[in-house]
Coordinates of C-alpha atoms in Angstrom, one line a residue:
Chain A
X10 CA 176.0 78.6 90.7
X11 CA 174.7 77.9 86.9
X12 CA 172.3 81.0 85.5
X13 CA 171.9 79.5 82.1
X14 CA 168.1 77.6 83.3
X15 CA 167.2 80.7 84.3
X16 CA 167.9 82.6 80.5
X17 CA 166.3 79.1 78.9
X18 CA 163.3 79.1 80.7
X19 CA 162.8 82.7 80.3
X20 CA 163.3 82.5 76.7
X21 CA 161.3 79.1 76.3
X22 CA 158.2 80.7 78.1
X23 CA 158.4 83.7 76.5
X24 CA 158.4 82.8 73.1
X25 CA 155.8 79.9 74.0
X26 CA 153.4 82.4 75.6
X27 CA 153.1 84.6 72.3
X28 CA 152.9 81.6 70.0
X29 CA 149.8 79.8 72.7
X30 CA 148.0 83.3 73.2
X31 CA 147.5 83.8 69.0
X32 CA 146.7 80.5 68.3
X33 CA 144.7 80.1 71.4
X34 CA 142.5 82.8 70.4
X35 CA 142.1 81.8 66.7
X36 CA 141.0 78.6 67.9
X37 CA 138.8 79.7 70.6
X38 CA 137.2 81.9 68.1
X39 CA 136.9 79.3 65.1
X40 CA 135.4 76.9 67.8
X41 CA 132.8 79.7 69.3
X42 CA 131.4 79.8 66.1
X43 CA 131.1 76.8 64.8
X44 CA 126.9 75.7 64.6
X45 CA 126.9 72.0 65.0
X46 CA 127.2 71.3 68.7
X47 CA 128.3 67.6 67.8
X48 CA 131.4 69.0 65.6
X49 CA 132.1 71.5 68.1
X50 CA 132.6 69.2 71.1
X51 CA 134.8 66.8 68.7
X52 CA 137.0 69.6 68.1
X53 CA 136.9 70.5 71.4
X54 CA 138.0 67.5 72.9
X55 CA 140.8 67.0 70.3
X56 CA 141.9 70.4 71.4
X57 CA 141.8 70.1 75.0
X58 CA 143.6 66.5 74.9
X59 CA 147.3 67.8 75.8
X60 CA 145.7 69.2 79.2
X61 CA 144.5 65.4 80.5
X62 CA 147.2 63.3 79.0
X63 CA 150.4 62.8 81.5
X64 CA 153.2 65.3 79.9
X65 CA 155.3 62.6 79.5
X66 CA 152.8 61.0 77.1
X67 CA 152.5 64.2 75.1
X68 CA 156.2 64.3 75.1
X69 CA 156.4 60.5 73.6
X70 CA 154.0 61.8 71.0
X71 CA 155.9 64.7 70.3
X72 CA 159.2 62.5 70.0
X73 CA 157.3 60.3 67.5
X74 CA 156.5 63.1 65.1
X75 CA 159.6 64.7 65.3
X76 CA 162.2 62.0 65.8
X77 CA 164.8 62.1 62.9
X78 CA 163.6 59.0 61.2
X79 CA 159.7 59.9 61.5
X80 CA 158.1 61.7 58.5
X81 CA 158.0 65.1 59.8
X82 CA 161.2 65.1 61.8
X83 CA 163.0 63.6 58.6
X84 CA 161.1 66.3 56.2
X85 CA 162.2 69.2 58.5
X86 CA 165.9 67.6 58.8
X87 CA 166.4 67.2 55.2
X88 CA 164.5 70.2 53.4
X89 CA 165.1 72.8 55.9
X90 CA 168.3 71.1 57.8
X91 CA 166.4 71.8 61.1
X92 CA 166.7 69.4 63.7
X93 CA 164.1 69.8 66.4
X94 CA 164.7 66.7 69.3
X95 CA 167.1 67.7 71.7
X96 CA 167.4 71.5 70.7
X97 CA 166.0 74.5 72.3
X98 CA 163.2 74.9 69.8
X99 CA 161.9 71.8 71.2
X100 CA 161.5 73.0 74.7
X101 CA 159.4 75.8 73.2
X102 CA 157.1 73.2 71.1
X103 CA 156.7 71.3 74.3
X104 CA 155.6 74.3 76.3
X105 CA 153.0 75.6 73.3
X106 CA 151.4 72.1 73.4
X107 CA 150.8 71.3 77.1
X108 CA 149.9 75.3 77.5
X109 CA 147.7 75.8 74.5
X110 CA 144.5 74.0 76.2
X111 CA 144.8 76.5 79.2
X112 CA 145.1 79.2 76.8
X113 CA 141.9 78.4 74.3
X114 CA 139.6 77.1 77.2
X115 CA 139.9 80.4 79.0
X116 CA 139.4 82.4 75.6
X117 CA 136.9 80.4 74.6
X118 CA 134.8 80.6 77.9
X119 CA 135.6 84.4 77.9
X120 CA 134.0 84.9 74.4
X121 CA 131.2 83.2 74.9
X122 CA 130.5 84.8 78.0
X123 CA 129.9 88.0 75.8
X124 CA 126.7 89.2 75.5
X125 CA 125.2 87.9 71.9
X126 CA 123.1 91.1 71.3
X127 CA 126.2 92.8 71.6
X128 CA 127.5 90.6 68.3
X129 CA 123.9 90.7 66.7
X130 CA 123.6 94.9 67.4
X131 CA 127.2 95.3 65.8
X132 CA 126.1 93.1 62.9
X133 CA 122.7 95.1 62.3
X134 CA 124.8 98.2 62.2
X135 CA 126.9 97.0 59.6
X136 CA 130.2 96.0 61.3
X137 CA 132.2 93.6 59.4
X138 CA 133.0 90.3 61.4
X139 CA 136.4 91.2 62.1
X140 CA 135.5 94.6 63.4
X141 CA 133.2 93.0 65.8
X142 CA 135.6 90.6 67.0
X143 CA 138.4 93.1 67.7
X144 CA 136.3 95.6 68.8
X145 CA 133.5 94.2 70.7
X146 CA 134.1 90.7 71.4
X147 CA 137.7 91.1 72.4
X148 CA 137.6 94.3 74.9
X149 CA 134.6 92.5 76.5
X150 CA 136.2 89.1 76.7
X151 CA 139.7 90.6 77.9
X152 CA 139.6 89.9 81.4
X153 CA 139.2 86.2 80.8
X154 CA 141.2 86.2 77.9
X155 CA 144.3 87.6 80.0
X156 CA 143.8 85.2 82.5
X157 CA 144.0 82.7 80.5
X158 CA 147.4 84.2 79.5
X159 CA 148.9 84.4 82.4
X160 CA 148.1 80.7 83.6
X161 CA 149.2 79.4 79.8
X162 CA 152.8 81.2 80.7
X163 CA 152.8 80.0 84.3
X164 CA 152.2 76.3 82.9
X165 CA 154.7 77.0 79.9
X166 CA 157.3 78.3 82.8
X167 CA 157.2 75.0 84.7
X168 CA 156.5 72.3 81.7
X169 CA 158.9 69.2 82.7
X170 CA 157.7 66.4 81.5
X171 CA 157.4 66.7 77.9
X172 CA 160.2 68.9 77.5
X173 CA 162.3 66.0 79.1
X174 CA 161.2 63.7 76.5
X175 CA 161.6 65.7 73.6
X176 CA 164.6 68.5 74.7
X177 CA 166.2 66.3 76.8
X178 CA 168.4 67.8 79.7
X179 CA 171.0 69.3 78.2
X180 CA 173.1 71.8 80.4
X181 CA 173.1 75.2 78.5
X182 CA 170.9 74.2 75.7
X183 CA 167.6 72.6 76.9
X184 CA 167.7 72.5 80.7
X185 CA 165.0 74.9 82.0
X186 CA 164.6 75.2 85.6
X187 CA 162.4 72.4 86.3
X188 CA 164.7 69.9 84.8
X189 CA 167.7 72.0 86.6
X190 CA 165.9 71.0 89.8
X191 CA 165.3 68.0 89.0
X192 CA 168.9 67.5 87.9
X193 CA 170.4 68.9 91.0
X194 CA 168.2 66.7 93.4
X195 CA 169.4 63.5 91.5
X196 CA 172.8 64.7 91.9
X197 CA 172.2 65.1 95.8
X198 CA 172.7 68.5 95.6
X199 CA 169.6 69.9 97.4
X200 CA 171.0 73.3 98.2
X201 CA 171.7 74.1 94.4
X202 CA 167.8 73.1 93.9
X203 CA 166.8 75.5 96.7
X204 CA 168.0 78.7 94.5
X205 CA 165.8 77.7 91.7
X206 CA 162.6 77.0 93.7
X207 CA 162.8 79.9 95.0
X208 CA 162.8 81.5 92.0
X209 CA 159.7 79.6 90.4
X210 CA 158.2 80.3 93.7
X211 CA 158.6 84.0 93.2
X212 CA 157.6 84.3 89.8
X213 CA 154.3 82.1 90.0
X214 CA 153.3 84.8 93.2
X215 CA 153.9 87.1 90.7
X216 CA 152.1 85.8 88.0
X217 CA 149.2 85.2 90.2
X218 CA 148.9 88.3 91.7
X219 CA 149.1 90.3 88.2
X220 CA 146.6 87.8 87.0
X221 CA 144.0 88.8 90.0
X222 CA 144.8 92.0 89.9
X223 CA 143.6 91.9 86.1
X224 CA 140.7 89.9 86.7
X225 CA 139.0 91.6 90.0
X226 CA 140.1 95.1 89.1
X227 CA 137.0 97.6 88.9
X228 CA 136.7 97.8 85.3
X229 CA 136.4 101.6 83.9
X230 CA 133.4 100.7 82.2
Chain B
X30 CA 107.6 101.7 51.3
X31 CA 106.9 98.4 53.1
X32 CA 107.7 95.5 54.9
X33 CA 106.7 91.9 54.0
X34 CA 107.0 88.9 56.1
X35 CA 105.8 85.4 56.0
X36 CA 108.5 82.9 57.6
X37 CA 108.4 79.9 59.6
X38 CA 110.9 78.6 62.1
X39 CA 111.1 75.3 64.1
X40 CA 112.2 75.7 67.6
X41 CA 112.3 73.4 70.9
X42 CA 109.4 75.2 72.4
X43 CA 107.6 76.2 69.7
X44 CA 107.0 76.7 66.0
X45 CA 107.3 80.4 64.6
X46 CA 104.9 80.9 61.9
X47 CA 104.3 84.5 61.5
X48 CA 102.7 86.4 58.3
X49 CA 102.4 90.2 58.3
X50 CA 103.0 93.4 56.2
X51 CA 103.1 97.0 57.0
X52 CA 100.6 99.4 55.9
X53 CA 101.1 102.8 57.3
X54 CA 104.1 104.1 59.2
X55 CA 103.9 102.3 62.7
X56 CA 103.1 98.6 63.1
X57 CA 102.8 97.1 66.6
X58 CA 103.7 93.7 67.1
X59 CA 101.6 92.5 70.3
X60 CA 102.0 89.1 72.2
X61 CA 102.6 87.5 75.6
X62 CA 106.4 87.2 77.1
X63 CA 107.7 84.5 75.0
X64 CA 105.8 84.2 72.2
X65 CA 108.1 84.8 69.7
X66 CA 107.9 88.5 69.0
X67 CA 111.5 89.3 69.6
X68 CA 112.5 86.1 67.5
X69 CA 110.7 87.7 64.4
X70 CA 112.3 90.9 64.5
X71 CA 115.6 89.0 64.9
X72 CA 114.7 87.1 61.7
X73 CA 114.0 90.3 59.9
X74 CA 117.0 92.1 61.2
X75 CA 118.9 88.7 59.9
X76 CA 120.5 87.7 63.0
X77 CA 118.3 84.7 62.9
X78 CA 117.6 82.6 59.9
X79 CA 114.2 81.1 59.2
X80 CA 113.9 77.8 58.1
X81 CA 111.6 78.9 55.1
X82 CA 109.5 82.1 53.8
X83 CA 110.1 85.2 52.5
X84 CA 111.1 89.0 53.9
X85 CA 110.8 91.9 51.8
X86 CA 111.7 95.5 52.5
X87 CA 110.9 98.4 50.3
X88 CA 110.8 96.2 47.1
X89 CA 114.0 94.1 48.2
X90 CA 114.1 90.9 49.2
X91 CA 116.0 90.3 52.1
X92 CA 115.4 86.3 52.5
X93 CA 113.8 83.7 50.0
X94 CA 114.3 80.4 51.1
X95 CA 112.9 79.3 47.7
X96 CA 115.2 81.6 45.8
X97 CA 117.9 81.1 48.1
X98 CA 118.5 84.5 49.0
X99 CA 119.5 85.3 52.6
X100 CA 120.8 88.9 52.5
X101 CA 123.8 89.4 55.4
X102 CA 122.5 91.4 58.5
X103 CA 125.2 94.1 57.6
X104 CA 123.8 94.6 54.3
X105 CA 120.1 95.3 55.7
X106 CA 120.2 98.6 56.7
X107 CA 117.6 97.8 59.6
X108 CA 117.6 99.8 62.8
X109 CA 117.2 97.2 65.6
X110 CA 116.7 99.0 69.1
X111 CA 117.5 96.0 71.2
X112 CA 115.4 95.4 74.6
X113 CA 118.4 96.4 76.6
X114 CA 119.8 98.3 74.0
X115 CA 122.9 96.4 73.4
X116 CA 125.4 99.3 73.8
X117 CA 129.1 98.4 73.9
X118 CA 129.8 98.8 77.1
X119 CA 133.7 99.1 76.4
X120 CA 133.0 102.4 74.1
X121 CA 132.3 105.8 75.2
X122 CA 128.6 107.3 74.3
X123 CA 130.6 109.1 71.0
X124 CA 132.0 105.8 70.0
X125 CA 128.8 104.0 70.1
X126 CA 126.9 106.6 68.1
X127 CA 129.9 106.6 65.7
X128 CA 130.0 102.6 65.4
X129 CA 127.6 102.7 62.2
X130 CA 128.7 105.8 60.7
X131 CA 130.6 105.1 57.7
X132 CA 132.1 109.0 56.7
X133 CA 135.4 110.9 56.8
X134 CA 136.6 111.4 60.1
X135 CA 135.4 115.4 59.8
X136 CA 131.7 114.5 58.5
X137 CA 131.5 111.4 61.3
X138 CA 132.7 114.3 63.7
X139 CA 130.0 116.5 62.9
X140 CA 127.2 114.1 62.2
X141 CA 127.8 112.5 65.7
X142 CA 127.8 116.1 67.6
X143 CA 124.4 116.7 65.6
X144 CA 122.9 113.4 67.1
X145 CA 124.3 114.1 70.5
X146 CA 122.3 117.6 70.6
X147 CA 119.1 116.0 69.0
X148 CA 119.2 113.4 71.4
X149 CA 120.2 115.9 74.6
X150 CA 123.4 113.9 75.2
X151 CA 125.6 117.0 75.5
X152 CA 128.0 116.5 77.9
X153 CA 127.7 112.7 78.2
X154 CA 130.2 112.2 75.1
X155 CA 133.2 110.6 77.1
X156 CA 130.9 108.8 79.3
X157 CA 130.6 104.7 79.4
X158 CA 127.2 103.3 78.9
X159 CA 127.3 102.0 82.5
X160 CA 127.6 105.7 83.9
X161 CA 124.4 106.5 82.2
X162 CA 120.6 106.4 83.5
X163 CA 118.0 104.1 81.5
X164 CA 116.6 106.6 79.9
X165 CA 119.9 108.2 78.5
X166 CA 120.9 104.7 77.5
X167 CA 118.0 104.4 75.3
X168 CA 118.4 107.7 73.8
X169 CA 122.1 106.6 72.7
X170 CA 121.1 103.5 71.6
X171 CA 118.5 105.7 69.0
X172 CA 120.9 108.1 68.3
X173 CA 123.2 105.0 67.2
X174 CA 120.4 103.7 65.1
X175 CA 119.5 107.3 63.5
X176 CA 123.3 107.5 62.9
X177 CA 123.1 104.7 60.2
X178 CA 120.2 105.8 58.2
X179 CA 118.1 102.7 58.5
X180 CA 115.6 101.7 56.1
X181 CA 113.3 100.7 58.9
X182 CA 113.2 101.3 62.6
X183 CA 112.5 98.1 64.8
X184 CA 111.9 98.6 68.5
X185 CA 111.8 95.9 70.6
X186 CA 109.7 96.2 74.3
X187 CA 111.5 100.0 74.0
X188 CA 110.1 100.8 77.5
X189 CA 110.0 97.3 79.4
X190 CA 113.5 98.1 81.0
X191 CA 112.5 101.4 82.6
X192 CA 110.6 102.0 85.7
X193 CA 106.8 103.2 85.6
X194 CA 107.7 106.7 86.4
X195 CA 110.4 107.2 83.7
X196 CA 108.3 105.4 81.6
X197 CA 105.4 107.9 80.9
X198 CA 107.9 110.5 80.9
X199 CA 109.6 108.8 78.0
X200 CA 106.7 107.6 76.0
X201 CA 106.1 111.3 74.7
X202 CA 109.8 112.1 74.8
X203 CA 110.3 109.0 72.5
X204 CA 107.4 109.6 70.4
X205 CA 108.6 113.2 69.6
X206 CA 112.3 111.7 68.6
X207 CA 110.4 109.0 66.2
X208 CA 108.7 111.6 64.4
X209 CA 112.2 112.7 62.8
X210 CA 112.4 109.6 61.2
X211 CA 110.5 109.3 57.9
X212 CA 110.6 105.5 57.6
X213 CA 108.4 102.8 59.0
X214 CA 108.4 101.8 62.7
X215 CA 108.3 98.6 63.8
X216 CA 107.4 97.9 67.7
X217 CA 107.0 94.8 69.5
X218 CA 105.5 95.1 73.1
X219 CA 103.6 92.9 75.5
X220 CA 101.8 96.1 77.0
X221 CA 98.5 96.9 75.1
X222 CA 98.7 100.7 76.6
X223 CA 101.9 101.1 74.5
X224 CA 100.9 99.5 71.5
X225 CA 97.3 101.6 71.4
X226 CA 99.3 104.6 71.9
X227 CA 101.7 104.6 69.2
X228 CA 100.5 102.0 66.3
X229 CA 98.0 102.3 63.8
X230 CA 98.2 98.5 62.8
X231 CA 99.1 95.8 64.7
X232 CA 100.1 91.7 64.7
X233 CA 98.9 89.8 67.4
X234 CA 101.1 86.9 68.0
X235 CA 100.4 83.8 70.3
X236 CA 102.8 80.8 70.7
X237 CA 104.6 81.7 67.7
X238 CA 101.8 82.4 65.3
X239 CA 100.3 85.8 64.3
X240 CA 96.7 85.2 64.5
X241 CA 95.7 88.7 63.9
X242 CA 96.6 91.7 61.8
X243 CA 94.5 94.8 61.1
X244 CA 93.8 98.1 62.5
X245 CA 94.7 98.5 66.2
X246 CA 91.7 100.7 67.2
X247 CA 89.3 98.2 65.3
X248 CA 91.1 95.2 67.0
X249 CA 90.6 96.6 70.3
X250 CA 86.9 97.7 69.6
X251 CA 86.0 94.6 68.0
X252 CA 88.4 91.9 68.8
X253 CA 87.6 88.8 66.7
X254 CA 89.4 86.1 68.5
X255 CA 89.4 85.1 72.1
X256 CA 93.6 85.8 72.4
X257 CA 92.9 89.1 70.8
X258 CA 90.2 90.0 73.5
X259 CA 92.3 89.0 76.4
X260 CA 95.3 90.5 74.9
X261 CA 93.6 93.7 74.5
X262 CA 92.5 93.6 77.8
X263 CA 89.0 92.2 77.8
X264 CA 88.3 91.3 81.6
X265 CA 84.9 89.3 81.1
X266 CA 85.7 86.7 78.6
X267 CA 82.8 83.6 78.9
X268 CA 82.0 80.3 77.0
X269 CA 78.5 80.6 75.3
X270 CA 75.7 78.2 73.9
X271 CA 73.6 79.7 70.8
X272 CA 70.1 79.6 72.2
X273 CA 68.8 81.5 68.7
X274 CA 70.8 84.0 66.1
X275 CA 69.9 86.4 69.0
X276 CA 70.0 84.9 72.2
X277 CA 72.8 83.4 74.2
X278 CA 73.7 81.5 77.2
X279 CA 77.0 82.6 79.0
X280 CA 78.0 79.1 80.3
X281 CA 80.4 80.6 83.2
X282 CA 78.0 83.3 84.6
X283 CA 74.9 81.1 84.1
X284 CA 72.8 84.1 82.3
X285 CA 70.8 84.3 79.3
X286 CA 71.9 87.5 77.2
X287 CA 70.2 89.2 74.1
X288 CA 72.8 90.6 71.1
X289 CA 72.4 93.0 68.7
X290 CA 74.3 91.4 65.8
X291 CA 73.3 88.0 64.2
X292 CA 75.7 85.4 65.9
X293 CA 77.7 83.0 63.4
X294 CA 78.1 79.4 64.0
X295 CA 82.0 80.0 64.7
X296 CA 81.1 82.1 67.5
X297 CA 82.3 80.2 70.8
X298 CA 82.9 82.9 73.3
X299 CA 81.8 86.7 74.3
X300 CA 84.0 89.1 75.9
X301 CA 82.8 92.4 77.7
X302 CA 84.9 95.0 78.6
X303 CA 84.9 96.0 82.5
X304 CA 83.9 99.7 82.0
X305 CA 81.1 98.8 79.7
X306 CA 79.2 97.0 82.2
X307 CA 76.8 99.8 83.9
X308 CA 75.1 99.3 87.5
X309 CA 71.1 100.4 86.8
X310 CA 68.1 100.8 88.9
X311 CA 65.3 100.1 86.4
X312 CA 64.9 96.2 86.2
X313 CA 62.6 96.0 83.1
X314 CA 65.3 96.2 80.3
X315 CA 67.3 93.6 78.3
X316 CA 70.3 92.0 79.8
X317 CA 69.8 93.5 82.9
X318 CA 71.5 90.7 85.6
X319 CA 70.5 90.4 89.3
X320 CA 74.0 90.2 91.1
X321 CA 75.9 90.2 94.4
X322 CA 79.1 92.1 95.2
X323 CA 81.6 89.7 96.0
X324 CA 84.8 91.8 96.3
X325 CA 85.7 95.8 95.6
X326 CA 89.2 96.5 95.1
X327 CA 90.4 100.2 94.8
X328 CA 92.2 101.5 92.0
X329 CA 93.8 104.7 91.6
X330 CA 91.0 106.4 89.5
X331 CA 88.4 103.4 89.7
X332 CA 87.0 101.0 91.6
X333 CA 86.9 97.4 90.7
X334 CA 83.9 95.7 91.5
X335 CA 83.3 91.7 91.2
X336 CA 80.0 90.4 91.0
X337 CA 78.3 87.0 91.1
X338 CA 75.3 86.4 88.9
X339 CA 72.2 85.5 91.6
X340 CA 71.0 82.5 89.0
X341 CA 70.5 79.0 89.6
X342 CA 73.9 77.2 89.6
X343 CA 74.9 77.3 85.9
X344 CA 74.6 74.3 83.8
X345 CA 77.4 72.9 81.5
X346 CA 80.0 74.9 84.0
X347 CA 81.2 73.9 87.2
X348 CA 82.9 77.3 87.7
X349 CA 80.8 80.5 88.4
X350 CA 83.3 83.1 87.2
X351 CA 83.0 86.5 88.8
X352 CA 81.6 89.2 86.3
X353 CA 84.4 92.3 86.5
X354 CA 82.8 95.5 86.6
X355 CA 84.9 99.0 86.4
X356 CA 83.3 102.3 87.7
X357 CA 84.9 105.4 87.7
X358 CA 85.7 107.2 91.3
X359 CA 83.2 110.3 90.4
X360 CA 80.6 107.8 89.3
X361 CA 80.9 105.6 92.5
X362 CA 77.8 105.0 94.8
X363 CA 78.3 103.6 98.0
X364 CA 78.4 100.0 97.5
X365 CA 79.7 97.0 99.9
X366 CA 80.4 93.6 99.8
X367 CA 77.3 91.3 99.9
X368 CA 74.8 94.1 98.6
X369 CA 72.9 93.0 95.5
X370 CA 72.6 95.3 92.5
X371 CA 71.3 95.0 89.0
X372 CA 73.6 95.4 86.1
X373 CA 73.3 96.1 82.3
X374 CA 75.3 94.7 79.8
X375 CA 74.5 96.8 76.9
X376 CA 73.7 94.6 73.9
X377 CA 76.2 96.3 71.5
X378 CA 79.1 96.1 73.9
X379 CA 79.3 92.3 73.8
X380 CA 81.8 91.1 71.5
X381 CA 81.6 87.8 69.7
X382 CA 84.8 85.9 70.0
X383 CA 85.9 82.9 67.9
X384 CA 88.3 80.3 69.2

């Protein structure tokens, strides 16, 4: 029994959700504040794309971007000495890109549902935009933002296609649980796959339970 | 101390085109729902931006499209009481009141405490807005604005979110609290009673346009326009034809009336308030009309009697509009439907209206 996929998956999903959470919130805030509806829908479309593309296509595009013979990949390799492709960090990049739209969409929906008059009231009371966002908009959007975070975490944990494309399936390095399940089945070892599947099922149920608890729990205000 | 507003803004539904200035402490903005009253307040507060125009408060320009000036709402120092109070649901009463205060921690605490006492909110410091009644929420919202020392107070339909019983009680309570504020107060309402009670001057807005500005009592007594008459609660309005400078024909009722003041060519309608019409016995007087009773509605303190003038079919109008007469209960004499009675429309109670 190889435990490394658990460790790798947990590390990947945890780092990915931290990155996704903040990028998601900031892009949601940015898009919410765009005044022109046209520009808003264009930017929204671009940010949502990873959700509708097949993960293998996302992985393929990432491979084109970060490949060592490509400008971005070469730059990172030559100037920073970092090789992204087939490294652990590639699993994080794949998870971030694929889970980002879920975080962004949930946060944006939650922000837009906050009563506009609360924001106006904050402005007429002299609160700075920054203060209004953190002490009025965020607390009132929290259930939606949190559920977006859980969805994104679950999506990152289950990421397969893009990870396989850009990070490969290297045991002890980039083999996450979904890839381990695939490898076991491909090798004809169904019993080995069971353990990984059960772990994923348990984690997913716990996540959904926490998420619903957060969303439906009677708010104290 | 004065507010000057002259703004225009295009919307899908209508164009806002409002112009007025304050002159005295209380100014009421009267208009039907959706006529642009709240939008006007939002433009003054700076949370909406007009397309063009100028807004000036106490000599300071807040907005001027020609000079490209648009002061941020944060720097306008305007106390805006939103229709639903816009209390922050995630903050306690204490924190809500404290949002606009920029003082040291100690001073802030003392100030909040003072306001809590002033607005009778003792014991609610740590409650959330959803745990308060409508009246309490309103007091918290007012306290939050007072804490901010605004240059002007703007109240958006301050009583609309409250039920009738509370409303009466709060009218006096709020007017006592408002006395503590020594700046100008702008009050938006669709209720003529509230405007009449609170405001010396008023602006009447219809479909985004300010159609009348002036003294409130004057406007109620002698409205100049058709819409001001109906917004100030005039029940009887009819189209007229001018016969000679002192005689008119009320088209919708099919009757001839004498008027006291010389009529101008611009007069197209007349209005008569329901309580100005009197039931009479003698028939040989001016403006006596023979009518039959169509309908009687008993209200709390008076009867509303709907009448139809017994004349030939009115020319120029297909409808024969009812005349609405109010009779106080202690002046009530037994009248029944289909009775025929004489009423007098006093010459000086006829309001000449322009379109």
